[in-house]
XYZ file of C-alpha atoms in Angstrom:
362
model
C -68.039 18.576 24.817
C -69.556 21.625 26.520
C -67.942 25.185 24.598
C -66.236 25.189 28.651
C -64.777 22.243 28.312
C -63.552 23.052 24.543
C -62.223 26.309 26.290
C -60.142 24.902 28.749
C -58.921 22.396 26.499
C -57.375 25.011 24.168
C -53.260 26.201 24.374
C -53.110 28.973 26.936
C -51.432 31.438 24.696
C -54.946 30.753 22.338
C -57.374 32.000 25.884
C -54.534 35.044 26.251
C -55.241 36.212 22.786
C -59.156 35.469 22.873
C -59.611 37.885 25.745
C -58.006 40.808 23.717
C -60.670 43.475 23.560
C -60.546 45.654 19.924
C -60.083 49.180 20.352
C -59.513 51.249 17.099
C -57.951 50.535 14.252
C -54.721 51.143 14.896
C -55.129 49.539 18.478
C -56.460 46.387 16.565
C -53.197 46.426 14.198
C -50.951 46.660 17.118
C -52.848 43.500 18.877
C -52.838 41.836 15.521
C -49.028 41.868 15.819
C -48.788 41.015 19.062
C -51.226 38.458 18.114
C -48.814 37.040 15.770
C -45.968 37.301 18.219
C -47.615 35.158 20.784
C -48.715 32.686 18.203
C -45.257 32.050 16.761
C -43.931 32.077 19.993
C -46.360 29.368 21.170
C -45.569 27.292 18.008
C -43.642 23.720 18.481
C -40.145 23.939 17.697
C -38.997 22.248 14.487
C -38.163 18.421 14.845
C -34.028 18.149 15.304
C -32.508 16.097 12.195
C -30.246 13.415 13.244
C -27.632 11.956 11.071
C -27.888 8.064 11.182
C -25.340 6.811 13.632
C -22.233 5.852 12.358
C -21.926 1.348 11.649
C -20.317 -1.056 14.281
C -17.900 -1.462 12.175
C -16.296 0.584 8.963
C -17.304 -1.109 5.702
C -15.250 -2.880 3.407
C -13.258 -0.392 0.760
C -14.849 -1.987 -2.341
C -17.293 -4.648 -3.326
C -16.722 -7.536 -5.084
C -18.246 -5.862 -9.109
C -15.814 -2.694 -7.963
C -12.634 -4.974 -7.298
C -13.819 -6.830 -11.054
C -13.816 -3.407 -12.889
C -10.732 -2.083 -11.580
C -8.954 -5.116 -12.201
C -10.531 -5.616 -15.579
C -8.863 -1.917 -16.309
C -5.540 -2.998 -14.769
C -5.294 -6.046 -17.022
C -5.894 -4.024 -20.128
C -3.301 -1.593 -19.039
C -0.702 -4.318 -18.124
C -1.103 -5.844 -21.513
C -0.538 -2.503 -23.035
C 2.854 -2.365 -21.572
C 3.830 -5.241 -22.957
C 2.552 -5.084 -26.372
C 4.042 -1.295 -26.557
C 7.406 -1.978 -24.457
C 6.414 0.686 -22.519
C 5.318 1.713 -19.578
C 3.787 4.295 -20.713
C 0.188 2.751 -21.161
C -0.023 2.330 -16.975
C 1.022 5.872 -15.426
C -3.501 5.779 -14.896
C -3.297 2.394 -13.011
C 0.442 1.961 -11.681
C 1.694 4.222 -9.350
C 4.194 4.108 -6.107
C 6.593 1.272 -6.100
C 5.176 -0.655 -8.550
C 5.185 1.790 -11.944
C 9.155 2.775 -10.435
C 10.234 -0.809 -10.566
C 8.197 -1.018 -14.129
C 9.832 1.734 -15.390
C 13.038 0.918 -14.525
C 12.563 -2.408 -16.086
C 11.817 -1.222 -19.537
C 14.533 1.789 -19.399
C 16.715 -0.972 -19.310
C 15.440 -3.468 -21.538
C 15.246 -0.404 -24.116
C 18.979 0.172 -23.516
C 19.646 -3.893 -23.613
C 16.982 -5.751 -25.503
C 18.232 -8.983 -23.552
C 17.266 -7.543 -20.329
C 14.478 -9.538 -18.620
C 11.429 -8.050 -17.318
C 8.970 -9.363 -14.714
C 5.727 -10.883 -16.709
C 3.297 -9.568 -14.228
C 0.410 -11.508 -14.489
C -3.455 -10.880 -15.124
C -4.959 -13.524 -13.902
C -6.519 -12.504 -10.841
C -8.455 -15.507 -9.338
C -6.080 -15.890 -6.660
C -7.869 -14.456 -4.172
C -8.570 -11.048 -2.598
C -8.487 -9.237 0.949
C -9.891 -5.960 1.418
C -9.228 -3.561 3.397
C -12.491 -2.265 6.416
C -12.081 1.465 6.628
C -13.576 4.908 6.055
C -10.419 6.739 5.801
C -8.070 6.968 3.037
C -5.617 5.991 1.062
C -7.546 2.500 1.060
C -6.385 -0.509 0.146
C -6.915 -4.102 -1.300
C -4.667 -6.740 -2.264
C -5.640 -9.192 -4.941
C -3.208 -12.771 -5.647
C -2.656 -13.612 -9.245
C -2.561 -17.592 -10.426
C 0.549 -19.406 -11.628
C 1.568 -19.183 -14.632
C 3.151 -21.568 -16.970
C 6.372 -20.407 -16.424
C 6.156 -17.613 -13.134
C 5.513 -18.239 -9.500
C 1.971 -16.411 -8.678
C 2.194 -12.311 -7.902
C 0.867 -10.537 -5.468
C -0.515 -7.215 -6.030
C -1.299 -4.513 -3.634
C -3.966 -1.572 -4.942
C -4.534 1.843 -3.000
C -6.828 4.858 -3.703
C -4.946 8.032 -2.241
C -8.150 9.874 -1.875
C -12.095 9.643 -3.049
C -11.360 11.422 -6.186
C -8.632 9.373 -7.481
C -8.605 6.202 -8.800
C -7.453 2.950 -7.596
C -3.674 2.245 -8.936
C -1.791 -0.864 -8.620
C 1.140 0.650 -5.769
C 3.026 -2.650 -5.004
C 3.528 -6.073 -6.271
C 5.894 -8.728 -5.666
C 6.181 -12.631 -6.601
C 5.485 -15.865 -3.615
C 8.095 -17.513 -2.848
C 8.202 -21.065 -3.615
C 5.763 -23.025 -1.509
C 4.823 -19.983 0.519
C 1.135 -19.693 1.606
C -0.957 -16.711 2.226
C -2.474 -16.843 5.737
C -6.058 -16.950 6.524
C -7.773 -13.718 5.849
C -11.613 -12.627 6.160
C -13.779 -12.791 3.445
C -13.459 -9.554 1.079
C -17.454 -8.925 1.414
C -16.614 -8.459 4.970
C -13.338 -6.612 5.288
C -9.783 -6.802 7.109
C -8.887 -4.366 9.226
C -6.504 -1.983 8.647
C -3.552 -2.714 11.176
C -1.569 -0.112 13.012
C 2.120 -0.319 11.379
C 3.742 0.407 14.783
C 1.019 -2.209 16.253
C 2.408 -3.933 19.434
C -0.148 -6.429 19.716
C 1.706 -9.064 16.992
C 4.816 -10.808 17.836
C 6.537 -8.214 16.528
C 5.193 -4.818 14.845
C 4.913 -4.323 11.272
C 7.794 -1.707 11.504
C 10.554 -3.570 13.551
C 9.324 -6.448 11.266
C 10.428 -4.923 7.844
C 13.360 -3.609 9.833
C 14.589 -6.862 11.052
C 13.988 -8.632 7.348
C 16.123 -5.416 5.843
C 19.377 -6.367 8.337
C 18.739 -9.591 7.808
C 19.308 -9.205 3.917
C 22.786 -7.489 4.159
C 23.415 -10.516 7.156
C 21.805 -13.960 6.093
C 22.684 -15.901 9.277
C 22.321 -13.083 11.652
C 20.130 -12.415 14.824
C 17.782 -10.727 12.741
C 17.230 -13.745 10.488
C 16.317 -15.749 12.966
C 12.752 -14.266 13.360
C 11.916 -15.692 9.927
C 10.712 -18.565 7.806
C 13.950 -18.270 5.201
C 16.819 -19.103 7.290
C 19.322 -20.531 4.981
C 20.372 -24.005 5.336
C 23.714 -25.157 4.384
C 24.099 -22.717 2.406
C 20.716 -22.950 0.361
C 18.907 -19.135 0.563
C 15.064 -19.943 0.074
C 15.285 -15.751 -0.178
C 15.351 -15.300 -3.788
C 16.061 -11.701 -3.501
C 18.484 -12.451 -0.719
C 19.960 -14.664 -2.113
C 20.877 -12.653 -5.394
C 21.773 -9.750 -2.929
C 24.272 -11.387 -1.473
C 26.062 -12.833 -4.709
C 26.354 -9.205 -5.773
C 27.689 -7.630 -2.898
C 30.519 -10.276 -2.685
C 31.031 -9.932 -6.095
C 31.552 -6.106 -5.629
C 33.691 -7.002 -2.340
C 35.540 -9.601 -4.394
C 36.296 -6.577 -7.582
C 37.418 -4.095 -4.652
C 40.074 -6.509 -3.167
C 42.000 -6.138 -6.858
C 41.474 -2.306 -6.357
C 43.650 -0.357 -4.239
C 42.376 1.658 -1.479
C 38.211 0.199 -2.294
C 36.079 0.833 0.154
C 32.320 -0.883 -0.165
C 28.969 -0.576 1.794
C 25.725 -2.406 0.836
C 23.262 -1.454 3.309
C 19.437 -1.961 2.487
C 17.016 -0.279 4.795
C 12.943 -0.112 4.813
C 11.422 3.300 2.668
C 10.039 5.261 5.078
C 6.302 5.718 5.113
C 6.010 2.310 2.918
C 4.592 0.051 5.605
C 0.934 -1.117 5.790
C -0.824 -4.012 6.775
C -4.364 -6.008 7.036
C -5.584 -8.205 9.775
C -5.501 -11.642 8.917
C -8.137 -14.161 10.212
C -5.758 -15.547 13.747
C -5.078 -11.934 15.146
C -1.758 -11.853 12.469
C -1.093 -9.426 10.038
C -0.308 -9.469 6.327
C 2.287 -6.593 5.686
C 3.393 -4.535 2.484
C 6.626 -2.701 2.554
C 9.155 -1.758 0.652
C 13.430 -2.078 1.080
C 15.843 -0.138 -0.793
C 19.442 -1.772 -0.991
C 22.450 0.879 -2.102
C 26.334 -0.493 -3.181
C 28.866 1.925 -2.809
C 31.812 1.435 -4.268
C 34.903 3.836 -4.125
C 38.692 3.322 -5.192
C 41.891 5.187 -6.243
C 41.685 6.126 -9.576
C 45.221 4.465 -11.581
C 45.835 4.296 -15.260
C 44.176 1.984 -17.299
C 41.950 -0.008 -13.958
C 38.393 0.606 -14.608
C 35.377 -1.372 -13.514
C 32.618 -2.746 -15.853
C 29.166 -3.044 -14.641
C 27.167 -3.138 -17.481
C 26.833 -6.927 -17.170
C 24.833 -6.670 -14.036
C 21.622 -4.770 -15.274
C 22.123 -1.170 -14.918
C 22.150 -0.192 -18.661
C 19.802 2.553 -19.426
C 19.400 3.765 -15.581
C 20.640 6.559 -15.269
C 24.880 6.169 -15.444
C 26.935 8.103 -18.463
C 29.026 5.307 -18.653
C 29.251 1.571 -17.433
C 33.065 1.843 -16.950
C 33.607 3.321 -13.801
C 37.931 4.657 -12.775
C 36.637 6.085 -9.388
C 33.549 5.165 -8.151
C 30.118 3.144 -8.498
C 26.653 3.883 -6.365
C 23.469 1.713 -7.655
C 20.117 1.232 -5.743
C 17.697 -1.458 -5.661
C 14.045 -1.012 -4.764
C 12.602 -4.361 -3.073
C 8.937 -4.818 -2.848
C 8.063 -7.500 0.538
C 5.085 -9.207 1.773
C 5.055 -10.378 5.042
C 2.862 -12.780 7.625
C 3.477 -12.129 11.007
C 1.369 -13.873 13.814
C -0.351 -12.550 16.749
C 1.572 -11.948 19.720
C 2.683 -14.794 21.590
C 3.048 -17.094 18.952
C 5.789 -19.522 18.540
C 5.426 -19.142 14.606
C 8.264 -17.153 13.249
C 7.212 -14.354 10.617
C 6.672 -15.547 6.948
C 8.332 -14.291 3.851
C 5.437 -14.615 1.745
C 5.912 -12.357 -1.705
C 9.670 -10.691 -3.141
C 10.793 -8.666 -6.184
C 13.798 -6.760 -6.629
C 14.529 -4.182 -9.478
C 17.386 -1.720 -10.445
C 16.691 1.444 -10.059
C 19.388 3.581 -10.340
C 22.914 3.634 -11.373
C 25.804 6.452 -11.628
C 29.367 5.667 -12.565
C 33.044 7.993 -12.370
C-alpha cells in the first residue's frame, strides 16, 4: 500500500495534528498540549461493564450440603437441651415461636418434674421443602421420621438476614394419617406464596383465621373448610380437642362460682403466616394461633379455684389458687395444606402443637 493510501487510512484527528507547524519552543509546547487534548478526545470510550442478567427464576435459598450442616448443628443443640433439662443451649439455633414454646415447657417442668415435654425428633429423613427466593427472611422446612412412640414433626427454619444463622422458628407434630402434599424438589426450590394470595381455595391468612374460629367452634361453619370436622363426637385435631375440653372445664367451674364470666378466644398471631407453593399450585402454610382463657368471678370467703393441675406451674403465676380471676395463654403452631383455587378438596390440617405459655391468677 502506498504512503498516500496509508495517510488516507489514518484517523481524522491524526491528519490534523500532523499538519500543525513547529514555530518555536513555547508554541511547540502549546501545540503538544493541544495535541494531547486532541488525542485524548479521539480515544475510544472505556467499555461499559454490565452486571450479569438475573436468573430467570430465583435459586433455592440453601443447597443440600448446607441443609445437612444446619440440621447437624440443630440436632446437637436439641440433644444437649434434653441432657441439661434446659432450653438454655438452644438460643443459637432456635428462635421465634419454637423457642417460646420450648422455654415454657422447660419452665413448667422445672416447677413440676412430672410435666411432659415434647420429645422433638432429630432424625431428619422425612423430606425437605426449600424456598426459592433472593429476599429475606428465607426459610425451608424439614420432616422427621416417626419415633417409636411419637408422630413425625414438621420443622420450619428461617434466616432473618444475610448475617444471621438459620434458626428453628416453628415446630408441630403431624396428625395421625396426615400426609405432606407433593412439593418441588429441594434442589430446585418452591416459590414463596404471598400470605394474602387469592389464587388458592382460601388465602393463607384467611385459612389461619378460619382455623382459629373453628378452634372455638369445632362444629361451626368455619370448621367445614377443613378435613378435621369432628365425627360422632370425636375430633381428629388433638390440639382443638384438648382446647375444647379445657374451655369446657373452666365453664363448668364458672357455673359454681358467683358472678363468673368466661372468655376463651383464639386468634391468628399477627405476622406469623408464611407459605410455600406445592406441586399442585396449592400452598403449604406455617402459622401460629394464640388462645386465651379469662375467668372472672366474685370473691367469697373460702372460695378459690386451683389451676395447679392444668400444667401452668412455673409460667408466671405467683400462686395457683385463684380467688378472683384466672388468665392463661396457649401458643399453638399450625401447618396447613391449601388446595388451588377452584378445588373441591378441603384444606388439610397437616401438623399442630400447643403449649401453655403464661398464667396469672388473682
